[in-house]
CSV table of C-alpha atoms in Angstrom, one decimal:
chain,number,residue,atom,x,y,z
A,1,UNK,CA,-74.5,104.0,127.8
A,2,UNK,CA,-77.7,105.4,129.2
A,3,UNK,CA,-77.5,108.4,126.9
A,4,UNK,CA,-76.6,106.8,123.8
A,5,UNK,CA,-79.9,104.5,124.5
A,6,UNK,CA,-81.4,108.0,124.9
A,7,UNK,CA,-79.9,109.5,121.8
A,8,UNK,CA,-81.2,106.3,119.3
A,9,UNK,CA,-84.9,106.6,120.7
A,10,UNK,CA,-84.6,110.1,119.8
A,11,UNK,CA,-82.9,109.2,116.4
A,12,UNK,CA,-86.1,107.0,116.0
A,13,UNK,CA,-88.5,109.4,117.0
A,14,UNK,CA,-87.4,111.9,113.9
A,15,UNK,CA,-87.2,109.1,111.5
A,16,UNK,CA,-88.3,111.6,108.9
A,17,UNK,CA,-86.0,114.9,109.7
A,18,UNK,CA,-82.9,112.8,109.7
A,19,UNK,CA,-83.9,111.5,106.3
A,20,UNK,CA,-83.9,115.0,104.9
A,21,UNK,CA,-81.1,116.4,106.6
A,22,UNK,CA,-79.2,113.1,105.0
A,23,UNK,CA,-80.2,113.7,102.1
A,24,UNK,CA,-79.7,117.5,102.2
A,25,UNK,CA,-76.1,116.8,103.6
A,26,UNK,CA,-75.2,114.4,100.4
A,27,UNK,CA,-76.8,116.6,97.8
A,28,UNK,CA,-74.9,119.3,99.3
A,29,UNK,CA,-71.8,117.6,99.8
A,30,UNK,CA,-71.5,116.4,96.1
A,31,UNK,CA,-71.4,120.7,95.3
A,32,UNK,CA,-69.9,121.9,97.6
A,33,UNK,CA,-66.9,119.2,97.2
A,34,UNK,CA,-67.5,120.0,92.4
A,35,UNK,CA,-66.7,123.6,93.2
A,36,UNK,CA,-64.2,123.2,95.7
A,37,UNK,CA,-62.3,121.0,92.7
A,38,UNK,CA,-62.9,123.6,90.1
A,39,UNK,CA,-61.8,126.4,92.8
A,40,UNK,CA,-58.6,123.9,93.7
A,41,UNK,CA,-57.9,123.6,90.3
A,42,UNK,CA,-58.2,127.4,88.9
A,43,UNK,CA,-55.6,128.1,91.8
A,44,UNK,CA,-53.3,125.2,90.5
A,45,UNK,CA,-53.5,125.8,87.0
A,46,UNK,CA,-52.3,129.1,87.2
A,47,UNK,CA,-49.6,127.9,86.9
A,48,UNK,CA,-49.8,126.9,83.2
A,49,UNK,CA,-49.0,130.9,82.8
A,50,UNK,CA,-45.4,130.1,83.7
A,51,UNK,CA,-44.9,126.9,81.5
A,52,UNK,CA,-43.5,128.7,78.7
A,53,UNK,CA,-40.7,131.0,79.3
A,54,UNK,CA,-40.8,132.8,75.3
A,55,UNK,CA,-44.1,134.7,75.6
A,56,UNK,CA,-42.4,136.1,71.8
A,57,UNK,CA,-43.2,132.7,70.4
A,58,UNK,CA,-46.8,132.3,68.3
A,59,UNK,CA,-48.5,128.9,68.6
A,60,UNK,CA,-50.0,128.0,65.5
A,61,UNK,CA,-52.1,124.8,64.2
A,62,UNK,CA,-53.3,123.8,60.7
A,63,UNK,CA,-56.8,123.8,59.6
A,64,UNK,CA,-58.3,120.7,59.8
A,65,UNK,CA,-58.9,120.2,56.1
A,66,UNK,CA,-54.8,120.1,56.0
A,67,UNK,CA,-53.2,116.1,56.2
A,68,UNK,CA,-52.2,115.0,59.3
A,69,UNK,CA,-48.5,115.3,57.2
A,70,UNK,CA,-49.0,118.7,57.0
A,71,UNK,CA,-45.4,120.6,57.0
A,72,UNK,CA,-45.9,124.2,58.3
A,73,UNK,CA,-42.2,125.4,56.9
A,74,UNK,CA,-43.3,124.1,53.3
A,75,UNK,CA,-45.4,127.0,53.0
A,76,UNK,CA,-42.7,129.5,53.9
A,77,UNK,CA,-40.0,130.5,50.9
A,78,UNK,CA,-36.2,130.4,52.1
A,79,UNK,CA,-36.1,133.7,53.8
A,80,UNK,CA,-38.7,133.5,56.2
A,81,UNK,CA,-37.9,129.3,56.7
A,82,UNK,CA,-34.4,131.2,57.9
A,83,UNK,CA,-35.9,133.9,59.9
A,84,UNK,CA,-38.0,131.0,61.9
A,85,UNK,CA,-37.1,128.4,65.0
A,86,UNK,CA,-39.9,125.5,65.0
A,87,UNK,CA,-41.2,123.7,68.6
A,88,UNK,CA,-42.3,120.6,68.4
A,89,UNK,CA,-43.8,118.1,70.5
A,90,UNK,CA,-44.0,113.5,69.6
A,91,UNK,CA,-46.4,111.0,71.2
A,92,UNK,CA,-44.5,107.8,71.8
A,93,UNK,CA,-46.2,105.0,72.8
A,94,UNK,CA,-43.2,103.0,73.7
A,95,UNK,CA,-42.4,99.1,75.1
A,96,UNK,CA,-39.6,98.6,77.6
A,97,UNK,CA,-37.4,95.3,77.8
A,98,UNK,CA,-39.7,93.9,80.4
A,99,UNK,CA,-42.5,93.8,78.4
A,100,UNK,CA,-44.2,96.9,79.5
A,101,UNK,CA,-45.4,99.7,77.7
A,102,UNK,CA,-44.9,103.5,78.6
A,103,UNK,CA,-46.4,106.8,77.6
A,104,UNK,CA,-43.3,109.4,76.2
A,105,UNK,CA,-43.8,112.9,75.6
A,106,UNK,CA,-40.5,114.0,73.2
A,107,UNK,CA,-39.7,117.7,72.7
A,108,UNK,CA,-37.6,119.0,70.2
A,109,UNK,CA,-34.7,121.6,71.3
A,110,UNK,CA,-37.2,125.1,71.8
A,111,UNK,CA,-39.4,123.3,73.8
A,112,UNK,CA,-37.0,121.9,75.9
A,113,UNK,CA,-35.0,125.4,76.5
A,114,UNK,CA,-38.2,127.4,77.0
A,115,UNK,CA,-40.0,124.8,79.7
A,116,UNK,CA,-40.6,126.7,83.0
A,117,UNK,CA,-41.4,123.6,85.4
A,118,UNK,CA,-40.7,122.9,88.9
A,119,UNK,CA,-38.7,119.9,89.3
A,120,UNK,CA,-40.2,117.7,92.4
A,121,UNK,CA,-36.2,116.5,92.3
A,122,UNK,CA,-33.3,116.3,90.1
A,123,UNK,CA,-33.1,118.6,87.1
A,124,UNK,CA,-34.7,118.9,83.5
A,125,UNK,CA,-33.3,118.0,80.3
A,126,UNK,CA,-30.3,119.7,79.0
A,127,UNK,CA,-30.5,119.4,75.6
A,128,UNK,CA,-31.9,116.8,72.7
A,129,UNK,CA,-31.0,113.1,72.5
A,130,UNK,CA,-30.9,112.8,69.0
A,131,UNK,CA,-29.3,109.4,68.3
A,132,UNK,CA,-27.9,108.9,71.8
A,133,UNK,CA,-27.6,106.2,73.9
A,134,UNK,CA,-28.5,106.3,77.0
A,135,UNK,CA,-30.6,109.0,76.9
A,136,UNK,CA,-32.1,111.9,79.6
A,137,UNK,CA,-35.5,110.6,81.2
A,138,UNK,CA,-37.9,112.9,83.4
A,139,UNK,CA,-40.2,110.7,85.1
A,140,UNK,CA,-43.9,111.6,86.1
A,141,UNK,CA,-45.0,110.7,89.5
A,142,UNK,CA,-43.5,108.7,92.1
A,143,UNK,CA,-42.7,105.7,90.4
A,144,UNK,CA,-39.6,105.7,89.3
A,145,UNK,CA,-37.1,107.9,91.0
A,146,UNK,CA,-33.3,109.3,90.3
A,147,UNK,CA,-31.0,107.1,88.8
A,148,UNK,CA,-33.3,104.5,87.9
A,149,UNK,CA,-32.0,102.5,84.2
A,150,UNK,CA,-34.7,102.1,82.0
A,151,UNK,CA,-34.1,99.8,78.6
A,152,UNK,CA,-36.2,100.0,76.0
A,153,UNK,CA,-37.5,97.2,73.0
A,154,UNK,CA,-35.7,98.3,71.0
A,155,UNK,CA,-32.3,98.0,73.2
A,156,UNK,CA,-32.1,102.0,73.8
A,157,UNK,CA,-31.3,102.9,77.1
A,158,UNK,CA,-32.2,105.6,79.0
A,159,UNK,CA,-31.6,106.4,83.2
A,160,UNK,CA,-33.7,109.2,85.2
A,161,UNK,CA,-32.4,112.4,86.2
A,162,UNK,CA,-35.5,114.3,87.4
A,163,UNK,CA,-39.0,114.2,88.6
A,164,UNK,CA,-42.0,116.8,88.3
A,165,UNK,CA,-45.6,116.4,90.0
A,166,UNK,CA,-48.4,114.2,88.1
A,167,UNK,CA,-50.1,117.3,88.2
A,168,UNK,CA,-47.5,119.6,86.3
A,169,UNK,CA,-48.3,120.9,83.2
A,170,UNK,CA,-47.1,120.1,79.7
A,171,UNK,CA,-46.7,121.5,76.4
A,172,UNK,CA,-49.3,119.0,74.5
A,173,UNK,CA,-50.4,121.2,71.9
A,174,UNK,CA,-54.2,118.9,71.9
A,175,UNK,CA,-56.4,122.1,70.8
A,176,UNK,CA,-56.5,124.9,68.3
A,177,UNK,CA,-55.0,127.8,68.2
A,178,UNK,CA,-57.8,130.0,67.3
A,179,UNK,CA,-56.8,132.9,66.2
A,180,UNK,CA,-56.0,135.2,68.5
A,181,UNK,CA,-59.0,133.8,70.8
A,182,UNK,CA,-57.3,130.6,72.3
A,183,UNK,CA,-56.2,130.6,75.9
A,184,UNK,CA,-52.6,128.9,76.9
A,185,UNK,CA,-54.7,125.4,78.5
A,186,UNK,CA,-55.4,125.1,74.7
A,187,UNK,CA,-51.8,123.3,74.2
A,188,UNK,CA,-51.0,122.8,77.6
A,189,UNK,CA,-52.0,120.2,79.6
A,190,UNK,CA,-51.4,117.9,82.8
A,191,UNK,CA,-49.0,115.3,82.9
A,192,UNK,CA,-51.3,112.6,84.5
A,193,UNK,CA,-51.3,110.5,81.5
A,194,UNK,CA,-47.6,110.8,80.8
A,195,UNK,CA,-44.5,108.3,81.8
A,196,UNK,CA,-41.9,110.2,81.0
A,197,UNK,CA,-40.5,112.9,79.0
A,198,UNK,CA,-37.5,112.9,76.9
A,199,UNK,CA,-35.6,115.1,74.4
A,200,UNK,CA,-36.5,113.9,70.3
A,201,UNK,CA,-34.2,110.9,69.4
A,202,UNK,CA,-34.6,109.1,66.1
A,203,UNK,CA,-34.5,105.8,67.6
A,204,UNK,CA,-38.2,105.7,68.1
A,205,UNK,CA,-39.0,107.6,64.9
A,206,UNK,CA,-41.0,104.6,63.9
A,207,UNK,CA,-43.0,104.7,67.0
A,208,UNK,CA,-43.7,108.5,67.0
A,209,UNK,CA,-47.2,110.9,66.6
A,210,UNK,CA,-46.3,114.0,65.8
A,211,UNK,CA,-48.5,116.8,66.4
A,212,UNK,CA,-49.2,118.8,63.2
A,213,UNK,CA,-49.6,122.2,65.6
A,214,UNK,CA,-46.1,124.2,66.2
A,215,UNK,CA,-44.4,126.8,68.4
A,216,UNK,CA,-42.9,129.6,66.5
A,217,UNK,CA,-40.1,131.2,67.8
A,218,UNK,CA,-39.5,134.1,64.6
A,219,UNK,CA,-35.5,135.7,65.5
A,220,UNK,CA,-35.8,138.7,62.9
A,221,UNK,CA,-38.8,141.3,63.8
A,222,UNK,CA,-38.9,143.1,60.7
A,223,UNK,CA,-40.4,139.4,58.9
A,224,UNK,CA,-42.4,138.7,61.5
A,225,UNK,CA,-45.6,140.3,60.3
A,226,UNK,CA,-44.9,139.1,57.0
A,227,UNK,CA,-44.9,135.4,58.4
A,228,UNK,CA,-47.6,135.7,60.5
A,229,UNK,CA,-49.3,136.9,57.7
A,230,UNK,CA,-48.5,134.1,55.4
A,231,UNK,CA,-49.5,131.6,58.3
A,232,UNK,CA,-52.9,133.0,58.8
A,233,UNK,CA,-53.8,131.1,55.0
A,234,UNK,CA,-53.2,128.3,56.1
A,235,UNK,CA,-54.2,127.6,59.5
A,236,UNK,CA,-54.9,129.6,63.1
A,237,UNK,CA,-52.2,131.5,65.0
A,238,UNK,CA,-52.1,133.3,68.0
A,239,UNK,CA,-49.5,135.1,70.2
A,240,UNK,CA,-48.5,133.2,72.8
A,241,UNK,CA,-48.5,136.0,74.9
A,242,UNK,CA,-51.9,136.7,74.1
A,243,UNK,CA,-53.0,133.3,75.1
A,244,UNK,CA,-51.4,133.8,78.8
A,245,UNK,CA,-53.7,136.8,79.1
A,246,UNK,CA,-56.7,135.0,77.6
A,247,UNK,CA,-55.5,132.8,80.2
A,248,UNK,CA,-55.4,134.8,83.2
A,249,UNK,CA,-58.5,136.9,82.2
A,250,UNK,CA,-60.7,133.5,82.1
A,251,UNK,CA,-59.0,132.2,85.3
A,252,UNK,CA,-60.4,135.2,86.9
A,253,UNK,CA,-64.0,135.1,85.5
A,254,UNK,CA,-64.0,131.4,86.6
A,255,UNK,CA,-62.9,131.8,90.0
A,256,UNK,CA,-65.1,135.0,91.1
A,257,UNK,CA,-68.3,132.5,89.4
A,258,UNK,CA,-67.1,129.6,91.2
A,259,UNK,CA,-66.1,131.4,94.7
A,260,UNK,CA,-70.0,133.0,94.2
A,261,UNK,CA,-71.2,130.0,93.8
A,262,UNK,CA,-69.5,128.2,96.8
A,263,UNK,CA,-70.7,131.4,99.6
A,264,UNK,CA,-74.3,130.6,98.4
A,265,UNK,CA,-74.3,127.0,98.4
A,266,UNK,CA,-72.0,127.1,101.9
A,267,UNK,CA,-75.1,129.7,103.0
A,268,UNK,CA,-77.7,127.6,101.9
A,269,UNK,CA,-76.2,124.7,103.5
A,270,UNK,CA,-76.5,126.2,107.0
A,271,UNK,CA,-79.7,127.4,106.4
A,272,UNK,CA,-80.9,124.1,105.6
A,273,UNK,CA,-79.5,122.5,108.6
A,274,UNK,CA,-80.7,125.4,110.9
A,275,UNK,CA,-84.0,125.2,109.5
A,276,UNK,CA,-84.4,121.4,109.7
A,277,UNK,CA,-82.8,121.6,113.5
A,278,UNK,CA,-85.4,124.1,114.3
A,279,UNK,CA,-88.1,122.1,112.9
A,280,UNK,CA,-87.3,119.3,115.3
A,281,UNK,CA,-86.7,121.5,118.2
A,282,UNK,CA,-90.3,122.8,118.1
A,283,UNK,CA,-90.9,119.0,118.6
A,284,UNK,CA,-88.6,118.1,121.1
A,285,UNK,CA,-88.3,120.7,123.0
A,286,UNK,CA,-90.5,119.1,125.3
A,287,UNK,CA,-88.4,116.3,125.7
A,288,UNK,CA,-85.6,118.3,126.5
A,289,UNK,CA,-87.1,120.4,129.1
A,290,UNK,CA,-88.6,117.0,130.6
A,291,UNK,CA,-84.9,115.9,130.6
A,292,UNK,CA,-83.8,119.1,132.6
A,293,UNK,CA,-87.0,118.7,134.9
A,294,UNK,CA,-85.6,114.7,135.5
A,295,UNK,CA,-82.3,116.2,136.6
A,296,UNK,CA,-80.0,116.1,133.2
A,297,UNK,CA,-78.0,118.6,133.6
A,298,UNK,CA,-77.0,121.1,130.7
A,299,UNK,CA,-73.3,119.2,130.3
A,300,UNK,CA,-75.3,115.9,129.8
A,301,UNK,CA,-77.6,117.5,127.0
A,302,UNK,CA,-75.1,118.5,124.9
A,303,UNK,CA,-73.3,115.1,125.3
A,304,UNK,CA,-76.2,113.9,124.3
A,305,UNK,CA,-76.8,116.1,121.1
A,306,UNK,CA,-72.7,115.6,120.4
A,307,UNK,CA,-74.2,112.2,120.2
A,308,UNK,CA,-77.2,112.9,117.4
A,309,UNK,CA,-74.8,115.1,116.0
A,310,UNK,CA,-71.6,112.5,115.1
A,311,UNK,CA,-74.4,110.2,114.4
A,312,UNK,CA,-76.5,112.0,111.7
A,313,UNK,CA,-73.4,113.3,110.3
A,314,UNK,CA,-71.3,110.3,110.3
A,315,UNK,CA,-74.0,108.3,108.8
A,316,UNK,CA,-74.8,111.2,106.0
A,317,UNK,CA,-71.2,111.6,105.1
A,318,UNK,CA,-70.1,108.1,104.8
A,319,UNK,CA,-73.3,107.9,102.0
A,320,UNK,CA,-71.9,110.7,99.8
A,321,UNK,CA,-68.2,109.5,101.0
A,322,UNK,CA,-69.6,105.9,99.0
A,323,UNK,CA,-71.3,107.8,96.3
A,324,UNK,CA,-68.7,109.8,95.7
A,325,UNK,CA,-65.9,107.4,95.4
A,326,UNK,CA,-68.5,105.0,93.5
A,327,UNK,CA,-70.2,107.2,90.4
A,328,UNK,CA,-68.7,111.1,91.0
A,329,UNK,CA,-65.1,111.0,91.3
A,330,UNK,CA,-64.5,110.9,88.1
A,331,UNK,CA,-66.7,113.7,86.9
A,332,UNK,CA,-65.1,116.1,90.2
A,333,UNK,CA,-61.6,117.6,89.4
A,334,UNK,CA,-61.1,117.6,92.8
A,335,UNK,CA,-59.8,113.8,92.2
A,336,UNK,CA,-56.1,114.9,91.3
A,337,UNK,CA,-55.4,117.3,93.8
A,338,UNK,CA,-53.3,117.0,96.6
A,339,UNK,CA,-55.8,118.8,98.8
A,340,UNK,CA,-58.4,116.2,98.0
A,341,UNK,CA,-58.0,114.5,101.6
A,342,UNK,CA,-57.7,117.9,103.1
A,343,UNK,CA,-61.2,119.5,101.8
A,344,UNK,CA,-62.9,116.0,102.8
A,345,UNK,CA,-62.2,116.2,106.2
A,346,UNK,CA,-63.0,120.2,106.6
A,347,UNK,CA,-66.3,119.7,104.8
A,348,UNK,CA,-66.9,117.1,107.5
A,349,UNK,CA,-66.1,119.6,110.1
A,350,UNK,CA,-68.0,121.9,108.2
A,351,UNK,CA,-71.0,120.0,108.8
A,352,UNK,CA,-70.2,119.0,112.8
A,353,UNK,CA,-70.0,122.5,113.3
A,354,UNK,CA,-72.9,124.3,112.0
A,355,UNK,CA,-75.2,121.1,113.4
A,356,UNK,CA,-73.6,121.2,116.6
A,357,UNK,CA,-73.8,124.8,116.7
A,358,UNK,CA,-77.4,124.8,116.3
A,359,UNK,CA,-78.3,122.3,118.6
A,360,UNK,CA,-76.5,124.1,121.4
A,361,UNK,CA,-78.9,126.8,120.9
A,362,UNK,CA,-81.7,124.9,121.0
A,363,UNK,CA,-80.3,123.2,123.8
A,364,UNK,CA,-79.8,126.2,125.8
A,365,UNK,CA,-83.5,127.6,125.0
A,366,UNK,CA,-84.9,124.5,126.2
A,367,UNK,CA,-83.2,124.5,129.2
A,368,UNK,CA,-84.7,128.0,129.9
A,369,UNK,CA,-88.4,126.9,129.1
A,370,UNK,CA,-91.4,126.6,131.6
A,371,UNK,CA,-92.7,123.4,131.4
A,372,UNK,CA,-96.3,124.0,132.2
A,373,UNK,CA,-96.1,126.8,129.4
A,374,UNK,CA,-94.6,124.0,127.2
A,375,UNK,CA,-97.9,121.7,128.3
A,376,UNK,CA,-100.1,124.6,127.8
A,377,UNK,CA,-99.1,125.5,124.1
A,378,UNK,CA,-98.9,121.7,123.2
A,379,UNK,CA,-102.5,121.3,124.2
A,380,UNK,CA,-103.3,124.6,122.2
């Protein structure tokens, strides 16, 4: 009890320090924990490479002058409508029975047969509902599981037989394809915002968005120049394998800045706390040596800087821990990730360690010190 009376008249005696090192510790928390997300996230996301098993296909979207109505096989004559398998993707904003109202991504047959995602459980879709009743459901997230019936407003039926990751990715098809410049996150996406997924049935027609940008799947190679040609007046199209190593390049541009910026921060960080410990331990080491002189033995020192340390830190991180879950989260993609609980907890470590650390040293030195030359170079 004695020492944690000890450790708060301390506490009080560097009123101003531990108001630095707080604030130092939050500012430095909030980037540290940003470029962890964006590092987090580069390494999950590379799995979007693998979403789309036909790396053949082109991904193409109208320019924006086009109707929404725009029909990309319109433009081609008989031949090359033939030569060409179209992928498709429908918005459904859908109500159930119960009153409810649920998300629905709907692929049309190529999407569903070239989807590359890890099922959390159960199995993917086998093939397009078109007009059936009930029909194959994926669900998204935990809350609906295997088996579960689902009736919709409209008295379709529907039961579960598979479940992927919130954070899987999705063909969504939300951004241009650029010409030859777009990257594969520019029409795939993750599956936070999404119910369910289910094969095209023209039951919900009425209820559908559907996105005016295709996959292009083109079976005979001696048209497929002559196509891709024809496209190009009408909209952007790029090679979906070209987008995977747009993809992959970016990832790695993105992930050598971010891991930079992390070992400079993470150094600056300790530097910071080093240098604000040694600031106080020019002060105190007076105190300390007095301690020592009183009979404290080493053991009890560093109990008692455990102490300041668990204090200072605990304080500092429960203030960004606040401010974090208050005004940043949403802004840190760290948010979705599983490892989110994880990187908390090290960072606090993190931060026990390098303190601690440093006040060991000083510890150690003050426990070594004269204290007459102590008296003599404070009255210097």
């Amino acid at each position: 009890m004695k020492l944690f009376l000890v450790a708060y008249h301390m506490a009080k005696q560097r009123k101003v320090s531990l108001i630095l090192l707080m604030g130092e510790i939050i500012i430095s928390s909030l980037l540290l924990v940003g470029i962890l997300g964006e590092l987090v996230y580069l390494w999950k996301s590379a799995d979007i490479a693998n979403t789309f098993k036909n790396t053949n296909s082109y991904y193409f979207t109208p320019f924006t002058y086009y109707s929404p109505d725009f029909e990309m096989h319109e433009c081609l004559h008989n031949a090359q409508k033939d030569a060409v398998k179209i992928g498709e993707v429908r918005d459904l904003f859908l109500k159930l029975k119960s009153g409810e109202y649920v998300t629905v991504l709907a692929y049309n047959p190529l999407i569903l047969s070239n989807m590359n995602i890890e099922m959390e459980s159960g199995m993917w879709i086998t093939s397009e509902d078109k007009g059936a009743s009930p029909i194959q459901l994926v669900a998204i997230g935990n809350r609906y599981q295997i088996g579960d019936e689902i009736t919709f407003s409209n008295g379709v039926q529907g039961y579960v037989i598979g479940t992927i990751r919130e954070d899987s990715y999705l063909i969504r098809m939300m951004n241009s394809a650029s010409s030859g410049k777009a990257s594969l996150n520019s029409f795939v996406s993750q599956a936070t915002d999404i119910d369910f997924i289910i094969g095209y049935n023209d039951q919900f027609e009425e209820n559908a968005i559907l996105n005016n940008s295709r996959v292009i799947e083109i079976a005979d190679s001696t048209m497929e120049k002559e196509i891709i040609d024809k496209l190009k007046k009408y909209g952007n199209i790029s090679s979906i394998y070209e987008m995977e190593q747009n993809f992959k390049q970016n990832n790695r541009e993105y992930f050598i800045v971010n891991g930079i910026l992390l070992f400079v921060f993470s150094f600056l960080t300790i530097v910071g706390i080093f240098g604000t410990n040694g600031i106080w331990y020019i002060k105190n080491q007076k105190n300390y040596t007095i301690y020592y002189m009183l009979g404290l033995s080493n053991q009890k020192c560093r109990i008692l800087e455990a102490i300041n340390t668990f204090l200072v830190i605990g304080l500092s991180y429960s203030v960004f821990l606040v401010l974090y879950e208050m005004f940043f989260k949403k802004y840190l993609l760290l948010q979705a990730s599983e490892w989110k609980l994880w990187i908390l907890i090290s960072l606090f470590f993190y931060y026990i360690a390098i303190y601690g650390l440093t006040s060991v040293v000083f510890i150690k030195k003050a426990g070594k010190n004269d204290i007459m030359d102590l008296y003599k170079r404070g009255n210097e």
